[in-house]
Amino acid sequence: KYTQSVQEGPLRDRIAVEGKHQLLSVDQFTRESVEDLFRVADMMQPIARRQKVSRVLEGAVLGNLFFEASTRTRVSFGSAFCRLGGSVCDTTGFTFSSMAKGESIYDTSRVMSGYVDAMVIRHPEQGSVAEFARATNIPVVNGGDGPGEHPSQALLDLYTILTEFSRLGKLLDGAHIAMVGDLKYGRTVHSLIKLMALYKNVKFSLISPKGLEMPAYIIEQASRNGNMIEQKSSLAEGLAGADVIYATRVQKERFANEENEGYTPDFQINRAIIDAYCSPETIVMHPLPRDSRPGANDLSVDLNHDPRLAIFRQTDNGIPIRMAIFAVLLGVEGLVQHSMRDVTWRHPSHVG
Ligand code: CP
């Protein structure tokens, strides 16, 4: 499913930021290095599927610092670290951190560096995770910085697209990707479009309510490699022929005022829309959470049993991708294969 050959040299050095082993932005990746990371994620699949165990990170401690709400990112990063044999220390929200007493990002980061071996940070301000990273030499991973970036989500999304396309005999080069909803504040789409723009001749249909369009600087960055970007304000204009529909939640918590007034039910992705505009091979994705409250008009639950809905395949892929991120940043990816042992128990879910 990968088109680029394996590159020479440690992956963590090739994606480093000023010599530091961190993951702050998808801008750190080339097409070659992102596919090398996915090869590491493929190697992690037996562990993620509970067929094998590994203790390659035994003795290492992860600091999971989440100053904004999260289920998937916080738990899957923690689970990924534990499944490689490490341990996790958590802090959630400002209330239960000494930032509530006025402690700075610099002091918090320096202090945490003495306690843990890597940090994953989610913070409501764009650029804040980079500020944490500047204050330490331990690996820092951006778990979402306000409306900025969410690189691990984009990596698991691209990994999911390439996996689904491989099953369907498609390539991302030349594909049609429709992104729908709040493209202004949705940090996952900011990271994902930049990552997909490493591929060639991709057509991006950006469908958003007025006022919630993709920022111009991201459109400019994604307009390379022969990629074509069209901005639409209705589903009917942008969905036809799409290979992937990537729906997003409206990030009302980031609105400064009543700027969401233009958001109408016309943007909901549901069975009727899919049946009207899409083929049996269209993939429907969403970073989740989806807003299930009445009137929210987020991705409909009426697609839950449709095989085109890939949202839970996305969430499952969060584990091997985040294991790969840790293995690469901590420089142990070469040890994983030899560290694997069979499990002595069986996971009862759909996984594995
Ligand atoms: N996709 C995502 O970031 O989910 P959480 O907010 O639950 O972490």
Coordinates of C-alpha atoms and ligand atoms in Angstrom, one line a residue:
K1 CA 0.0 0.0 0.0
Y2 CA 3.0 2.3 0.1
T3 CA 4.6 3.8 -3.0
Q4 CA 7.8 5.2 -1.5
S5 CA 10.9 3.0 -0.8
V6 CA 12.3 2.8 2.7
Q7 CA 14.7 5.6 3.4
E8 CA 18.2 5.5 5.1
G9 CA 18.9 6.7 8.6
P10 CA 16.9 6.8 11.8
L11 CA 13.3 8.0 11.2
R12 CA 13.4 10.1 14.4
D13 CA 16.3 12.1 13.1
R14 CA 14.6 12.6 9.8
I15 CA 11.5 14.1 11.4
A16 CA 13.4 16.0 14.2
V17 CA 12.6 19.6 15.1
E18 CA 15.9 21.5 15.6
G19 CA 17.6 18.2 16.6
K20 CA 14.8 17.4 19.1
H21 CA 12.7 14.2 18.8
Q22 CA 9.2 15.7 18.9
L23 CA 6.0 15.5 17.0
L24 CA 4.5 19.0 16.9
S25 CA 3.2 19.3 13.3
V26 CA 2.7 17.2 10.1
D27 CA 5.0 19.7 8.5
Q28 CA 7.8 17.5 9.9
F29 CA 7.0 14.7 7.4
T30 CA 7.8 14.0 3.8
R31 CA 5.9 11.4 1.9
E32 CA 8.9 9.0 2.4
S33 CA 9.1 9.5 6.2
V34 CA 5.3 9.3 6.7
E35 CA 5.2 5.9 4.9
D36 CA 8.2 4.7 6.9
L37 CA 6.2 5.6 10.1
F38 CA 3.3 3.6 8.7
R39 CA 5.6 0.6 8.2
V40 CA 6.4 0.8 11.9
A41 CA 2.6 1.0 12.6
D42 CA 2.1 -2.2 10.5
M43 CA 4.7 -3.9 12.6
M44 CA 2.7 -2.9 15.7
Q45 CA -0.6 -4.4 14.5
P46 CA -0.2 -7.8 16.2
I47 CA 0.3 -6.0 19.5
A48 CA -2.6 -3.6 18.9
R49 CA -4.8 -6.6 18.0
R50 CA -3.8 -8.4 21.2
Q51 CA -2.1 -11.3 19.4
K52 CA 1.4 -10.4 20.8
V53 CA 2.8 -8.5 23.7
S54 CA 6.0 -6.4 24.0
R55 CA 7.8 -4.8 26.9
V56 CA 10.2 -2.7 24.8
L57 CA 9.3 0.5 26.8
E58 CA 9.5 -1.2 30.2
G59 CA 10.7 1.3 32.8
A60 CA 9.6 4.3 30.7
V61 CA 7.0 6.7 32.0
L62 CA 4.6 8.9 29.8
G63 CA 3.2 12.2 31.1
N64 CA -0.2 12.7 29.6
L65 CA -1.1 16.3 30.1
F66 CA -4.6 17.2 28.8
F67 CA -5.8 20.7 29.5
E68 CA -8.8 20.2 27.1
A69 CA -11.5 17.5 27.0
S70 CA -10.5 14.2 25.3
T71 CA -11.4 10.5 25.2
R72 CA -9.7 9.0 22.2
T73 CA -6.4 10.9 22.1
R74 CA -5.7 10.7 25.9
V75 CA -6.7 7.1 26.3
S76 CA -5.2 5.7 23.1
F77 CA -1.8 7.4 23.7
G78 CA -1.9 6.0 27.2
S79 CA -2.9 2.5 26.0
A80 CA -0.2 2.6 23.3
F81 CA 2.5 3.4 25.8
C82 CA 1.3 0.7 28.2
R83 CA 1.1 -1.9 25.4
L84 CA 4.8 -1.3 24.8
G85 CA 5.5 -2.0 28.4
G86 CA 5.6 1.6 29.7
S87 CA 3.6 3.3 32.4
V88 CA 1.4 6.5 32.3
C89 CA 0.9 9.4 34.6
D90 CA -2.1 11.6 33.7
T91 CA -3.3 15.1 34.5
T92 CA -6.5 16.4 33.1
G93 CA -7.9 19.9 33.0
F94 CA -6.4 23.1 34.4
T95 CA -8.3 22.7 37.7
F96 CA -6.2 19.7 38.8
S97 CA -2.8 21.1 37.6
S98 CA -0.7 23.8 39.2
M99 CA -1.3 26.0 36.1
A100 CA -4.5 26.8 38.0
K101 CA -2.1 28.5 40.5
G102 CA -0.4 30.5 37.7
E103 CA 2.5 28.2 36.9
S104 CA 3.9 28.9 33.4
I105 CA 4.2 26.4 30.5
Y106 CA 8.0 26.7 30.8
D107 CA 8.1 25.7 34.5
T108 CA 5.5 23.0 34.0
S109 CA 7.5 21.5 31.1
R110 CA 10.9 21.6 33.0
V111 CA 9.4 20.0 36.1
M112 CA 7.6 17.2 34.1
S113 CA 10.9 16.5 32.3
G114 CA 12.4 15.3 35.6
Y115 CA 9.4 13.0 36.2
V116 CA 8.7 11.4 32.8
D117 CA 10.4 10.2 29.6
A118 CA 7.9 11.6 27.1
M119 CA 4.9 13.9 27.2
V120 CA 1.7 14.1 25.2
I121 CA 0.1 17.5 25.6
R122 CA -3.3 18.9 24.6
H123 CA -3.9 22.6 25.3
P124 CA -6.5 25.1 24.1
E125 CA -4.0 27.7 22.7
Q126 CA -2.4 27.3 19.2
G127 CA 1.4 27.1 19.5
S128 CA 1.3 26.2 23.2
V129 CA 2.6 22.6 22.7
A130 CA 5.6 24.0 20.8
E131 CA 6.2 26.2 23.8
F132 CA 6.2 23.1 26.1
A133 CA 8.6 21.5 23.6
R134 CA 11.1 24.4 23.6
A135 CA 11.5 24.0 27.4
T136 CA 12.6 20.4 27.4
N137 CA 14.7 17.8 25.6
I138 CA 12.4 14.9 26.2
P139 CA 10.0 13.8 23.3
V140 CA 6.9 16.0 23.3
V141 CA 3.8 15.1 21.2
N142 CA 1.2 17.6 20.2
G143 CA -2.2 16.0 21.2
G144 CA -4.0 19.1 19.8
D145 CA -3.2 22.8 20.3
G146 CA -6.4 24.8 20.1
P147 CA -7.4 25.3 16.4
G148 CA -3.8 24.6 15.4
E149 CA -2.8 21.0 14.6
H150 CA -3.6 17.4 15.7
P151 CA -0.8 15.5 13.9
S152 CA -1.4 12.1 15.4
Q153 CA -5.0 12.2 14.3
A154 CA -4.0 13.1 10.8
L155 CA -1.4 10.3 10.8
L156 CA -4.0 7.7 11.8
D157 CA -6.5 9.2 9.3
L158 CA -4.0 9.0 6.4
Y159 CA -3.0 5.5 7.6
T160 CA -6.7 4.5 7.5
I161 CA -7.2 6.0 4.0
L162 CA -4.2 4.1 2.6
T163 CA -5.3 0.9 4.3
E164 CA -8.9 1.3 2.9
F165 CA -7.6 2.2 -0.5
S166 CA -5.3 -0.8 -0.6
R167 CA -8.4 -3.0 0.1
L168 CA -10.3 -1.3 -2.7
G169 CA -7.4 -1.2 -5.2
K170 CA -7.2 2.6 -5.2
L171 CA -4.3 5.1 -4.8
L172 CA -4.3 8.4 -3.0
D173 CA -2.5 10.0 -6.0
G174 CA -5.4 11.3 -8.2
A175 CA -8.1 10.6 -5.6
H176 CA -11.1 12.9 -4.7
I177 CA -11.3 13.8 -1.0
A178 CA -14.3 15.8 0.3
M179 CA -13.9 17.5 3.7
V180 CA -17.1 18.7 5.2
G181 CA -18.1 21.0 8.1
D182 CA -16.2 23.3 10.3
L183 CA -12.9 23.6 8.4
K184 CA -11.9 26.8 10.2
Y185 CA -11.6 25.5 13.7
G186 CA -11.3 21.8 13.0
R187 CA -7.6 21.2 13.7
T188 CA -7.8 17.6 12.4
V189 CA -8.6 18.8 8.9
H190 CA -5.8 21.4 9.1
S191 CA -3.2 18.6 9.7
L192 CA -4.8 16.0 7.4
I193 CA -5.0 18.2 4.3
K194 CA -1.4 19.2 4.6
L195 CA -0.4 15.5 5.0
M196 CA -2.5 14.3 2.1
A197 CA -0.9 17.1 0.0
L198 CA 2.3 15.1 0.1
Y199 CA 0.6 13.0 -2.6
K200 CA 0.0 14.0 -6.2
N201 CA -3.0 15.2 -8.3
V202 CA -5.4 14.9 -5.4
K203 CA -8.7 16.8 -5.8
F204 CA -9.9 18.3 -2.5
S205 CA -13.5 19.5 -2.2
L206 CA -13.8 21.7 0.9
I207 CA -17.4 22.0 1.8
S208 CA -18.2 24.3 4.7
P209 CA -20.8 26.8 6.0
K210 CA -20.0 30.5 5.3
G211 CA -17.6 31.8 7.9
L212 CA -16.2 28.3 8.7
E213 CA -13.9 27.9 5.6
M214 CA -10.4 26.4 5.7
P215 CA -7.8 29.1 6.5
A216 CA -6.2 30.5 3.4
Y217 CA -2.6 29.7 4.5
I218 CA -3.5 26.0 4.8
I219 CA -5.1 26.0 1.3
E220 CA -2.0 27.7 -0.1
Q221 CA 0.2 25.1 1.6
A222 CA -1.9 22.2 0.3
S223 CA -1.9 23.5 -3.3
R224 CA 1.2 21.7 -4.5
N225 CA 2.1 18.5 -6.3
G226 CA -0.6 19.1 -8.9
N227 CA -3.3 19.0 -6.2
M228 CA -6.6 20.9 -7.0
I229 CA -8.6 22.6 -4.3
E230 CA -12.2 23.7 -4.8
Q231 CA -14.3 25.4 -2.1
K232 CA -18.0 24.7 -2.0
S233 CA -20.9 25.7 0.2
S234 CA -23.3 22.8 -0.4
L235 CA -23.0 19.0 -0.3
A236 CA -24.5 18.6 -3.7
E237 CA -21.7 20.6 -5.3
G238 CA -18.8 18.8 -3.6
L239 CA -19.6 15.2 -2.8
A240 CA -20.3 13.6 -6.2
G241 CA -17.5 11.2 -7.2
A242 CA -15.7 11.5 -3.8
D243 CA -13.5 8.6 -2.8
V244 CA -13.4 9.8 0.8
I245 CA -15.9 12.0 2.7
Y246 CA -14.2 13.4 5.9
A247 CA -16.9 15.0 8.1
T248 CA -16.1 17.1 11.1
R249 CA -17.9 18.4 14.2
V250 CA -18.6 22.1 14.5
Q251 CA -16.2 23.4 17.2
K252 CA -18.7 25.7 18.9
E253 CA -16.4 25.8 22.0
R254 CA -13.9 27.9 19.8
F255 CA -16.5 30.4 18.6
A256 CA -15.8 33.9 19.7
N257 CA -19.5 35.0 19.1
E258 CA -22.6 33.8 17.2
E259 CA -20.6 33.1 14.0
N260 CA -22.1 29.6 13.7
E261 CA -25.5 31.0 12.6
G262 CA -24.7 30.0 9.0
Y263 CA -24.4 26.4 9.9
T264 CA -27.5 24.6 8.6
P265 CA -28.8 20.9 8.5
D266 CA -27.7 20.9 4.8
F267 CA -24.2 19.8 5.9
Q268 CA -25.2 16.6 7.7
I269 CA -23.8 13.4 6.3
N270 CA -26.4 10.7 6.5
R271 CA -27.7 7.7 4.6
A272 CA -29.9 9.7 2.2
I273 CA -26.9 11.9 1.3
I274 CA -24.5 9.0 0.8
D275 CA -27.1 7.1 -1.3
A276 CA -27.7 10.2 -3.5
Y277 CA -24.1 11.2 -4.2
C278 CA -21.7 8.4 -3.4
S279 CA -20.6 5.0 -4.8
P280 CA -20.5 1.7 -2.8
E281 CA -16.7 2.3 -2.5
T282 CA -16.8 5.7 -0.9
I283 CA -15.3 5.8 2.6
V284 CA -17.0 7.9 5.2
M285 CA -14.7 9.2 8.0
H286 CA -14.8 11.5 11.0
P287 CA -12.2 12.2 13.7
L288 CA -14.8 11.9 16.4
P289 CA -16.4 12.8 18.8
R290 CA -19.5 13.3 16.8
D291 CA -22.2 15.4 18.4
S292 CA -25.2 13.2 18.9
R293 CA -27.4 15.8 20.6
P294 CA -30.6 16.8 18.9
G295 CA -30.2 19.5 16.3
A296 CA -26.4 19.1 16.1
N297 CA -26.5 17.8 12.5
D298 CA -23.2 16.0 12.9
L299 CA -22.5 12.7 11.1
S300 CA -25.7 10.6 11.4
V301 CA -26.0 7.4 13.4
D302 CA -28.1 6.0 10.5
L303 CA -24.8 5.0 8.8
N304 CA -23.6 3.0 11.8
H305 CA -24.0 -0.4 10.1
D306 CA -23.0 0.8 6.6
P307 CA -19.6 -0.8 5.7
R308 CA -18.5 2.5 4.1
L309 CA -18.4 4.0 7.6
A310 CA -14.8 3.8 8.6
I311 CA -14.9 5.8 11.9
F312 CA -14.3 2.8 14.2
R313 CA -11.6 1.5 11.9
Q314 CA -10.0 4.9 12.3
T315 CA -10.2 4.8 16.1
D316 CA -8.7 1.3 16.1
N317 CA -5.8 2.5 14.0
G318 CA -5.0 5.1 16.7
I319 CA -3.3 2.4 18.7
P320 CA -0.7 1.1 16.2
I321 CA 0.0 4.7 14.9
R322 CA 0.6 6.0 18.5
M323 CA 2.7 3.0 19.3
A324 CA 4.8 3.7 16.2
I325 CA 5.1 7.4 17.2
F326 CA 6.5 6.4 20.7
A327 CA 8.8 3.7 19.3
V328 CA 10.2 6.1 16.7
L329 CA 10.6 9.1 19.1
L330 CA 12.2 6.9 21.8
G331 CA 14.4 5.1 19.2
V332 CA 13.3 1.5 19.9
E333 CA 11.4 0.7 16.7
G334 CA 14.3 -1.6 15.6
L335 CA 13.8 -3.7 18.9
V336 CA 10.0 -4.2 18.7
Q337 CA 10.0 -7.2 16.3
H338 CA 12.4 -9.2 18.5
S339 CA 10.6 -8.2 21.7
M340 CA 7.2 -9.7 20.8
R341 CA 5.8 -12.7 22.6
D342 CA 2.4 -14.5 22.2
V343 CA -0.3 -13.4 24.6
T344 CA -1.6 -15.9 27.1
W345 CA -5.2 -14.5 27.1
R346 CA -7.8 -13.5 24.5
H347 CA -9.4 -10.1 24.0
P348 CA -13.2 -10.7 23.6
S349 CA -14.0 -7.6 21.4
H350 CA -14.2 -7.3 17.6
V351 CA -10.5 -6.4 17.7
G352 CA -8.1 -9.3 16.9
Ligands
CP1 N1 -10.3 12.8 17.7 C1 -10.0 13.3 18.9 O1 -9.1 14.1 19.1 O2 -10.8 12.8 19.9 P1 -10.8 13.2 21.4 O3 -11.1 14.7 21.5 O4 -11.8 12.4 22.2 O5 -9.4 13.0 21.9

